[in-house]
Structure formats: C-alpha cells, structure tokens
C-alpha cells in the first residue's frame, strides 16, 4: 500500500514541475519534443538526421538522457548544436526535475526546437511528463511488429510513432499492417485523435521528409 502511495505522490510532484517547465518553454517560444523508444531503435540517429535537415532554419538544442556515458551527447555535439547530458545514475527514465535542472544550461531565448532524448525504455518514460510540446516514440523493424500490442502504455501517450529501419522490412518479415492496427486511438495526443505513423529509414533517409514536414508544421507555430 505504501509503495503505491509513494509512487502516486512522486508522479503528482512530477506533474507540478512539468507544468512549470511547460510555462518556461511557452514563454520562450520553444517547441519541445520528448523522444522515447527502446535502446537501439534509432533515437539518436533520427535526431542527427533532423539536425542535418533543419539546422539551418531552426535553432536546435538537445537534452540527452542516459543511464551512463556521454556517447550520444558527443555525437550530437559534433553536429554543432548545444547539448546537455543527463546521466540518471541508473534511473530508467527522465523526470521533470531533471529537465528543469538541465534547462539552466541553455539560453532558451536562442532555442526554437528542443529535443529530449529519453532513456531507452518502452515502459516508464511514458508515465513521466516533462513539460514537452509533443511526445514521439521511435520503434524499429528489428524489434518486431508486436511492440504496440505489448507496450500499449507507450504507444497511447504519443503524438507520433516513427517506425524506423524500414530498409529491413523484408529481412525481418515485419508486418506493417499489424503494427499500425495496434497503434490505437490515444486521446492523449495534442494534435490528433490517433498518433501519426511515419515509416522512415534513417539509413536510406526514406520517409524522413514527411516527419520533417510534421515537425515544421507543429513547431513552426510555436517558434516565432
Ligand atoms: Mg541514443
Ligand atoms: Zn523508469
């Protein structure tokens, strides 16, 4: 019983700080995307491709969440955008307080688009609001077409699903229809009743333009 009470109060406290973050983002006209997904789904690769494509038109910043190491943050930094690494010391998700702390290292007035790469995990990142404008999940073909069915909690709280590594569809016998049918109407999405599904390959760049258009459409409203 106590454990449940503690968990509930932790989440409540988290939501309060998430609301504070949201106000800071709004006041600074920053469009913030919480990028979630399993380890190896291609979250960092997607960010690198997105920075490459939009870095001229938008001032981009990145917060990297990892259990350990700064490996991904170094890749992002090499792409020439400001990046703050959060090492969670073992915690398997980011929370709003970690984001609030990380924000002190950015000049938000100079950021249009802020990407938060969450810890690789399809479970608890879905339960922690960070104050973001949009949530996405990157799911990749090698993980299998059953991920939306097995992790409904994640696929129900996102605004967009990026199915990555579609260059491997045939190799893995991946059924795209099965995958899509299990991405159910959310009701949580800020932008639509059902998450948008983008089929992409960060390797071949197929499908990325549709994702970039979505980002420009929703982000462009906020960043002025
Ligand atoms: Mg990564
Ligand atoms: Zn966790």
mmCIF file of C-alpha atoms and ligand atoms in Angstrom:
data_model
loop_
_atom_site.group_PDB
_atom_site.id
_atom_site.type_symbol
_atom_site.label_atom_id
_atom_site.label_comp_id
_atom_site.label_asym_id
_atom_site.label_seq_id
_atom_site.Cartn_x
_atom_site.Cartn_y
_atom_site.Cartn_z
ATOM 1 C CA UNK A 1 0.000 0.000 0.000
ATOM 2 C CA UNK A 2 2.709 2.435 0.979
ATOM 3 C CA UNK A 3 4.597 1.804 -2.237
ATOM 4 C CA UNK A 4 1.526 2.764 -4.257
ATOM 5 C CA UNK A 5 1.060 5.955 -2.250
ATOM 6 C CA UNK A 6 4.679 6.947 -2.761
ATOM 7 C CA UNK A 7 4.501 6.269 -6.485
ATOM 8 C CA UNK A 8 1.346 8.369 -6.773
ATOM 9 C CA UNK A 9 2.842 11.291 -4.883
ATOM 10 C CA UNK A 10 6.042 11.109 -6.941
ATOM 11 C CA UNK A 11 4.006 11.363 -10.128
ATOM 12 C CA UNK A 12 1.933 14.231 -8.738
ATOM 13 C CA UNK A 13 5.065 16.160 -7.782
ATOM 14 C CA UNK A 14 6.474 15.424 -11.214
ATOM 15 C CA UNK A 15 3.413 16.850 -12.959
ATOM 16 C CA UNK A 16 3.680 20.080 -10.983
ATOM 17 C CA UNK A 17 7.284 20.606 -12.105
ATOM 18 C CA UNK A 18 6.353 19.569 -15.654
ATOM 19 C CA UNK A 19 3.788 22.380 -15.663
ATOM 20 C CA UNK A 20 6.497 24.837 -14.577
ATOM 21 C CA UNK A 21 8.735 23.623 -17.405
ATOM 22 C CA UNK A 22 5.862 23.974 -19.866
ATOM 23 C CA UNK A 23 5.412 27.633 -18.906
ATOM 24 C CA UNK A 24 9.138 28.304 -19.347
ATOM 25 C CA UNK A 25 9.034 26.684 -22.798
ATOM 26 C CA UNK A 26 5.918 28.620 -23.783
ATOM 27 C CA UNK A 27 7.336 31.960 -22.641
ATOM 28 C CA UNK A 28 10.498 31.322 -24.656
ATOM 29 C CA UNK A 29 8.622 30.017 -27.742
ATOM 30 C CA UNK A 30 10.423 26.682 -27.629
ATOM 31 C CA UNK A 31 8.840 23.624 -29.244
ATOM 32 C CA UNK A 32 9.913 20.620 -27.178
ATOM 33 C CA UNK A 33 9.809 17.015 -28.342
ATOM 34 C CA UNK A 34 10.196 14.123 -25.899
ATOM 35 C CA UNK A 35 11.818 11.326 -27.914
ATOM 36 C CA UNK A 36 11.206 7.889 -26.442
ATOM 37 C CA UNK A 37 11.895 4.322 -27.585
ATOM 38 C CA UNK A 38 13.882 1.157 -26.896
ATOM 39 C CA UNK A 39 17.675 1.148 -26.803
ATOM 40 C CA UNK A 40 18.859 0.846 -30.393
ATOM 41 C CA UNK A 41 15.606 1.978 -32.029
ATOM 42 C CA UNK A 42 17.423 4.895 -33.633
ATOM 43 C CA UNK A 43 16.539 7.875 -31.446
ATOM 44 C CA UNK A 44 19.963 9.484 -31.774
ATOM 45 C CA UNK A 45 20.157 8.688 -35.495
ATOM 46 C CA UNK A 46 16.795 10.376 -36.003
ATOM 47 C CA UNK A 47 17.989 13.459 -34.130
ATOM 48 C CA UNK A 48 21.186 13.624 -36.184
ATOM 49 C CA UNK A 49 19.213 13.439 -39.446
ATOM 50 C CA UNK A 50 16.735 16.023 -38.170
ATOM 51 C CA UNK A 51 19.509 18.420 -37.150
ATOM 52 C CA UNK A 52 21.139 17.958 -40.546
ATOM 53 C CA UNK A 53 17.880 18.794 -42.330
ATOM 54 C CA UNK A 54 16.510 21.595 -40.133
ATOM 55 C CA UNK A 55 19.622 23.057 -38.530
ATOM 56 C CA UNK A 56 19.697 25.963 -40.978
ATOM 57 C CA UNK A 57 16.111 27.105 -40.357
ATOM 58 C CA UNK A 58 15.769 26.383 -36.660
ATOM 59 C CA UNK A 59 17.982 26.848 -33.630
ATOM 60 C CA UNK A 60 18.056 23.364 -32.176
ATOM 61 C CA UNK A 61 19.045 22.165 -28.720
ATOM 62 C CA UNK A 62 19.205 18.640 -27.317
ATOM 63 C CA UNK A 63 18.981 17.101 -23.865
ATOM 64 C CA UNK A 64 20.400 13.578 -23.796
ATOM 65 C CA UNK A 65 19.209 11.200 -21.107
ATOM 66 C CA UNK A 66 21.296 8.120 -20.431
ATOM 67 C CA UNK A 67 21.926 5.767 -17.554
ATOM 68 C CA UNK A 68 25.666 6.219 -18.083
ATOM 69 C CA UNK A 69 28.152 7.655 -20.610
ATOM 70 C CA UNK A 70 28.007 10.729 -22.859
ATOM 71 C CA UNK A 71 28.291 8.748 -26.061
ATOM 72 C CA UNK A 72 25.138 10.069 -27.763
ATOM 73 C CA UNK A 73 25.709 13.610 -26.495
ATOM 74 C CA UNK A 74 29.145 13.607 -28.141
ATOM 75 C CA UNK A 75 27.576 12.621 -31.469
ATOM 76 C CA UNK A 76 25.029 15.438 -31.150
ATOM 77 C CA UNK A 77 27.676 17.963 -30.141
ATOM 78 C CA UNK A 78 29.698 17.031 -33.211
ATOM 79 C CA UNK A 79 26.638 18.035 -35.260
ATOM 80 C CA UNK A 80 27.119 21.546 -33.891
ATOM 81 C CA UNK A 81 24.144 22.057 -31.604
ATOM 82 C CA UNK A 82 24.083 22.811 -27.864
ATOM 83 C CA UNK A 83 23.599 19.634 -25.870
ATOM 84 C CA UNK A 84 23.242 18.844 -22.179
ATOM 85 C CA UNK A 85 23.806 15.326 -20.949
ATOM 86 C CA UNK A 86 21.785 13.973 -18.043
ATOM 87 C CA UNK A 87 23.273 10.847 -16.522
ATOM 88 C CA UNK A 88 20.477 9.312 -14.492
ATOM 89 C CA UNK A 89 22.831 7.091 -12.449
ATOM 90 C CA UNK A 90 20.737 4.050 -13.199
ATOM 91 C CA UNK A 91 17.238 5.557 -13.264
ATOM 92 C CA UNK A 92 15.398 4.207 -16.288
ATOM 93 C CA UNK A 93 13.503 7.375 -17.284
ATOM 94 C CA UNK A 94 13.815 11.156 -17.201
ATOM 95 C CA UNK A 95 11.622 13.209 -14.898
ATOM 96 C CA UNK A 96 10.575 16.850 -14.920
ATOM 97 C CA UNK A 97 13.046 17.879 -12.207
ATOM 98 C CA UNK A 98 15.970 16.564 -14.251
ATOM 99 C CA UNK A 99 14.754 18.649 -17.197
ATOM 100 C CA UNK A 100 14.293 21.743 -15.022
ATOM 101 C CA UNK A 101 17.906 21.397 -13.877
ATOM 102 C CA UNK A 102 19.201 20.814 -17.416
ATOM 103 C CA UNK A 103 17.396 23.944 -18.672
ATOM 104 C CA UNK A 104 19.642 26.189 -16.592
ATOM 105 C CA UNK A 105 22.447 25.278 -19.035
ATOM 106 C CA UNK A 106 20.613 26.586 -22.126
ATOM 107 C CA UNK A 107 19.909 30.082 -23.390
ATOM 108 C CA UNK A 108 16.291 29.258 -24.197
ATOM 109 C CA UNK A 109 15.709 32.598 -25.918
ATOM 110 C CA UNK A 110 18.051 31.280 -28.612
ATOM 111 C CA UNK A 111 16.410 27.851 -28.989
ATOM 112 C CA UNK A 112 13.452 27.104 -31.292
ATOM 113 C CA UNK A 113 13.355 23.330 -31.160
ATOM 114 C CA UNK A 114 14.448 21.332 -28.131
ATOM 115 C CA UNK A 115 14.690 17.563 -28.365
ATOM 116 C CA UNK A 116 14.792 15.493 -25.209
ATOM 117 C CA UNK A 117 16.164 12.024 -25.899
ATOM 118 C CA UNK A 118 14.759 9.902 -23.106
ATOM 119 C CA UNK A 119 16.424 6.837 -21.595
ATOM 120 C CA UNK A 120 15.993 3.819 -23.884
ATOM 121 C CA UNK A 121 12.936 2.098 -22.404
ATOM 122 C CA UNK A 122 9.370 1.427 -23.629
ATOM 123 C CA UNK A 123 7.786 1.417 -20.183
ATOM 124 C CA UNK A 124 8.153 4.141 -17.559
ATOM 125 C CA UNK A 125 9.220 7.164 -19.675
ATOM 126 C CA UNK A 126 5.586 7.115 -20.853
ATOM 127 C CA UNK A 127 4.419 7.912 -17.310
ATOM 128 C CA UNK A 128 6.558 10.982 -16.679
ATOM 129 C CA UNK A 129 5.508 14.261 -18.262
ATOM 130 C CA UNK A 130 8.394 16.659 -18.745
ATOM 131 C CA UNK A 131 6.519 19.781 -19.876
ATOM 132 C CA UNK A 132 7.075 18.881 -23.527
ATOM 133 C CA UNK A 133 5.024 20.102 -26.500
ATOM 134 C CA UNK A 134 4.958 16.712 -28.217
ATOM 135 C CA UNK A 135 5.859 13.123 -27.454
ATOM 136 C CA UNK A 136 7.125 10.650 -30.020
ATOM 137 C CA UNK A 137 8.220 7.037 -29.894
ATOM 138 C CA UNK A 138 10.822 5.578 -32.233
ATOM 139 C CA UNK A 139 10.197 1.884 -32.849
ATOM 140 C CA UNK A 140 12.380 -0.087 -35.220
ATOM 141 C CA UNK A 141 11.723 -3.012 -37.533
ATOM 142 C CA UNK A 142 14.178 -5.434 -35.818
ATOM 143 C CA UNK A 143 12.206 -5.052 -32.554
ATOM 144 C CA UNK A 144 9.227 -6.756 -34.210
ATOM 145 C CA UNK A 145 5.738 -5.723 -35.282
ATOM 146 C CA UNK A 146 4.218 -6.632 -31.886
ATOM 147 C CA UNK A 147 5.612 -3.670 -29.940
ATOM 148 C CA UNK A 148 2.434 -1.511 -29.959
ATOM 149 C CA UNK A 149 0.437 -4.521 -28.730
ATOM 150 C CA UNK A 150 2.918 -5.383 -25.965
ATOM 151 C CA UNK A 151 3.617 -1.827 -24.787
ATOM 152 C CA UNK A 152 0.247 -0.060 -25.161
ATOM 153 C CA UNK A 153 1.097 2.386 -22.373
ATOM 154 C CA UNK A 154 3.806 3.932 -24.517
ATOM 155 C CA UNK A 155 2.031 3.902 -27.867
ATOM 156 C CA UNK A 156 -1.044 5.507 -26.307
ATOM 157 C CA UNK A 157 0.627 8.624 -24.942
ATOM 158 C CA UNK A 158 2.457 9.757 -28.062
ATOM 159 C CA UNK A 159 1.618 12.234 -30.802
ATOM 160 C CA UNK A 160 3.653 10.396 -33.413
ATOM 161 C CA UNK A 161 5.174 6.980 -33.972
ATOM 162 C CA UNK A 162 8.306 6.717 -36.087
ATOM 163 C CA UNK A 163 8.737 3.243 -37.467
ATOM 164 C CA UNK A 164 12.450 3.245 -38.226
ATOM 165 C CA UNK A 165 14.741 0.935 -40.238
ATOM 166 C CA UNK A 166 12.120 0.208 -42.919
ATOM 167 C CA UNK A 167 15.023 -0.760 -45.196
ATOM 168 C CA UNK A 168 14.945 -4.023 -43.169
ATOM 169 C CA UNK A 169 11.218 -4.837 -43.569
ATOM 170 C CA UNK A 170 11.817 -7.871 -45.795
ATOM 171 C CA UNK A 171 14.748 -9.193 -43.781
ATOM 172 C CA UNK A 172 12.646 -9.380 -40.620
ATOM 173 C CA UNK A 173 9.320 -10.337 -42.223
ATOM 174 C CA UNK A 174 7.796 -7.333 -40.487
ATOM 175 C CA UNK A 175 4.053 -6.854 -40.979
ATOM 176 C CA UNK A 176 3.442 -3.120 -41.235
ATOM 177 C CA UNK A 177 -0.346 -3.529 -41.135
ATOM 178 C CA UNK A 178 -0.215 -5.469 -37.847
ATOM 179 C CA UNK A 179 1.981 -2.786 -36.347
ATOM 180 C CA UNK A 180 -0.282 0.050 -37.496
ATOM 181 C CA UNK A 181 -3.512 -1.642 -36.394
ATOM 182 C CA UNK A 182 -2.173 -1.895 -32.855
ATOM 183 C CA UNK A 183 -1.337 1.808 -32.648
ATOM 184 C CA UNK A 184 -4.702 2.660 -31.171
ATOM 185 C CA UNK A 185 -6.506 5.969 -30.839
ATOM 186 C CA UNK A 186 -4.915 7.766 -27.944
ATOM 187 C CA UNK A 187 -6.972 10.616 -26.700
ATOM 188 C CA UNK A 188 -3.794 11.984 -25.135
ATOM 189 C CA UNK A 189 -2.354 13.421 -28.303
ATOM 190 C CA UNK A 190 -2.210 17.174 -28.550
ATOM 191 C CA UNK A 191 -2.556 17.160 -32.308
ATOM 192 C CA UNK A 192 -4.814 14.319 -33.410
ATOM 193 C CA UNK A 193 -7.060 11.588 -32.055
ATOM 194 C CA UNK A 194 -4.633 8.917 -33.239
ATOM 195 C CA UNK A 195 -0.835 9.129 -33.301
ATOM 196 C CA UNK A 196 0.608 9.854 -36.718
ATOM 197 C CA UNK A 197 2.715 6.975 -38.007
ATOM 198 C CA UNK A 198 5.795 7.793 -40.069
ATOM 199 C CA UNK A 199 7.633 4.977 -41.810
ATOM 200 C CA UNK A 200 11.255 6.009 -42.119
ATOM 201 C CA UNK A 201 14.785 4.799 -42.575
ATOM 202 C CA UNK A 202 17.476 6.952 -41.019
ATOM 203 C CA UNK A 203 19.943 4.940 -43.089
ATOM 204 C CA UNK A 204 18.449 5.486 -46.566
ATOM 205 C CA UNK A 205 16.561 8.681 -45.490
ATOM 206 C CA UNK A 206 13.365 7.266 -46.989
ATOM 207 C CA UNK A 207 10.235 8.808 -45.456
ATOM 208 C CA UNK A 208 12.113 11.407 -43.414
ATOM 209 C CA UNK A 209 10.647 14.356 -45.324
ATOM 210 C CA UNK A 210 7.145 13.551 -44.021
ATOM 211 C CA UNK A 211 8.424 13.574 -40.435
ATOM 212 C CA UNK A 212 10.284 16.828 -41.042
ATOM 213 C CA UNK A 213 7.147 18.427 -42.513
ATOM 214 C CA UNK A 214 5.148 17.382 -39.429
ATOM 215 C CA UNK A 215 7.811 18.868 -37.188
ATOM 216 C CA UNK A 216 7.931 22.122 -39.146
ATOM 217 C CA UNK A 217 4.143 22.353 -39.147
ATOM 218 C CA UNK A 218 3.719 21.922 -35.392
ATOM 219 C CA UNK A 219 7.000 23.507 -34.318
ATOM 220 C CA UNK A 220 6.624 26.474 -36.641
ATOM 221 C CA UNK A 221 3.503 27.584 -34.790
ATOM 222 C CA UNK A 222 5.397 27.804 -31.515
ATOM 223 C CA UNK A 223 8.789 29.145 -32.602
ATOM 224 C CA UNK A 224 8.439 32.755 -33.583
HETATM 225 MG MG1 LIG B 1 20.580 7.238 -28.304
HETATM 226 ZN ZN1 LIG B 2 11.979 4.321 -15.126
#
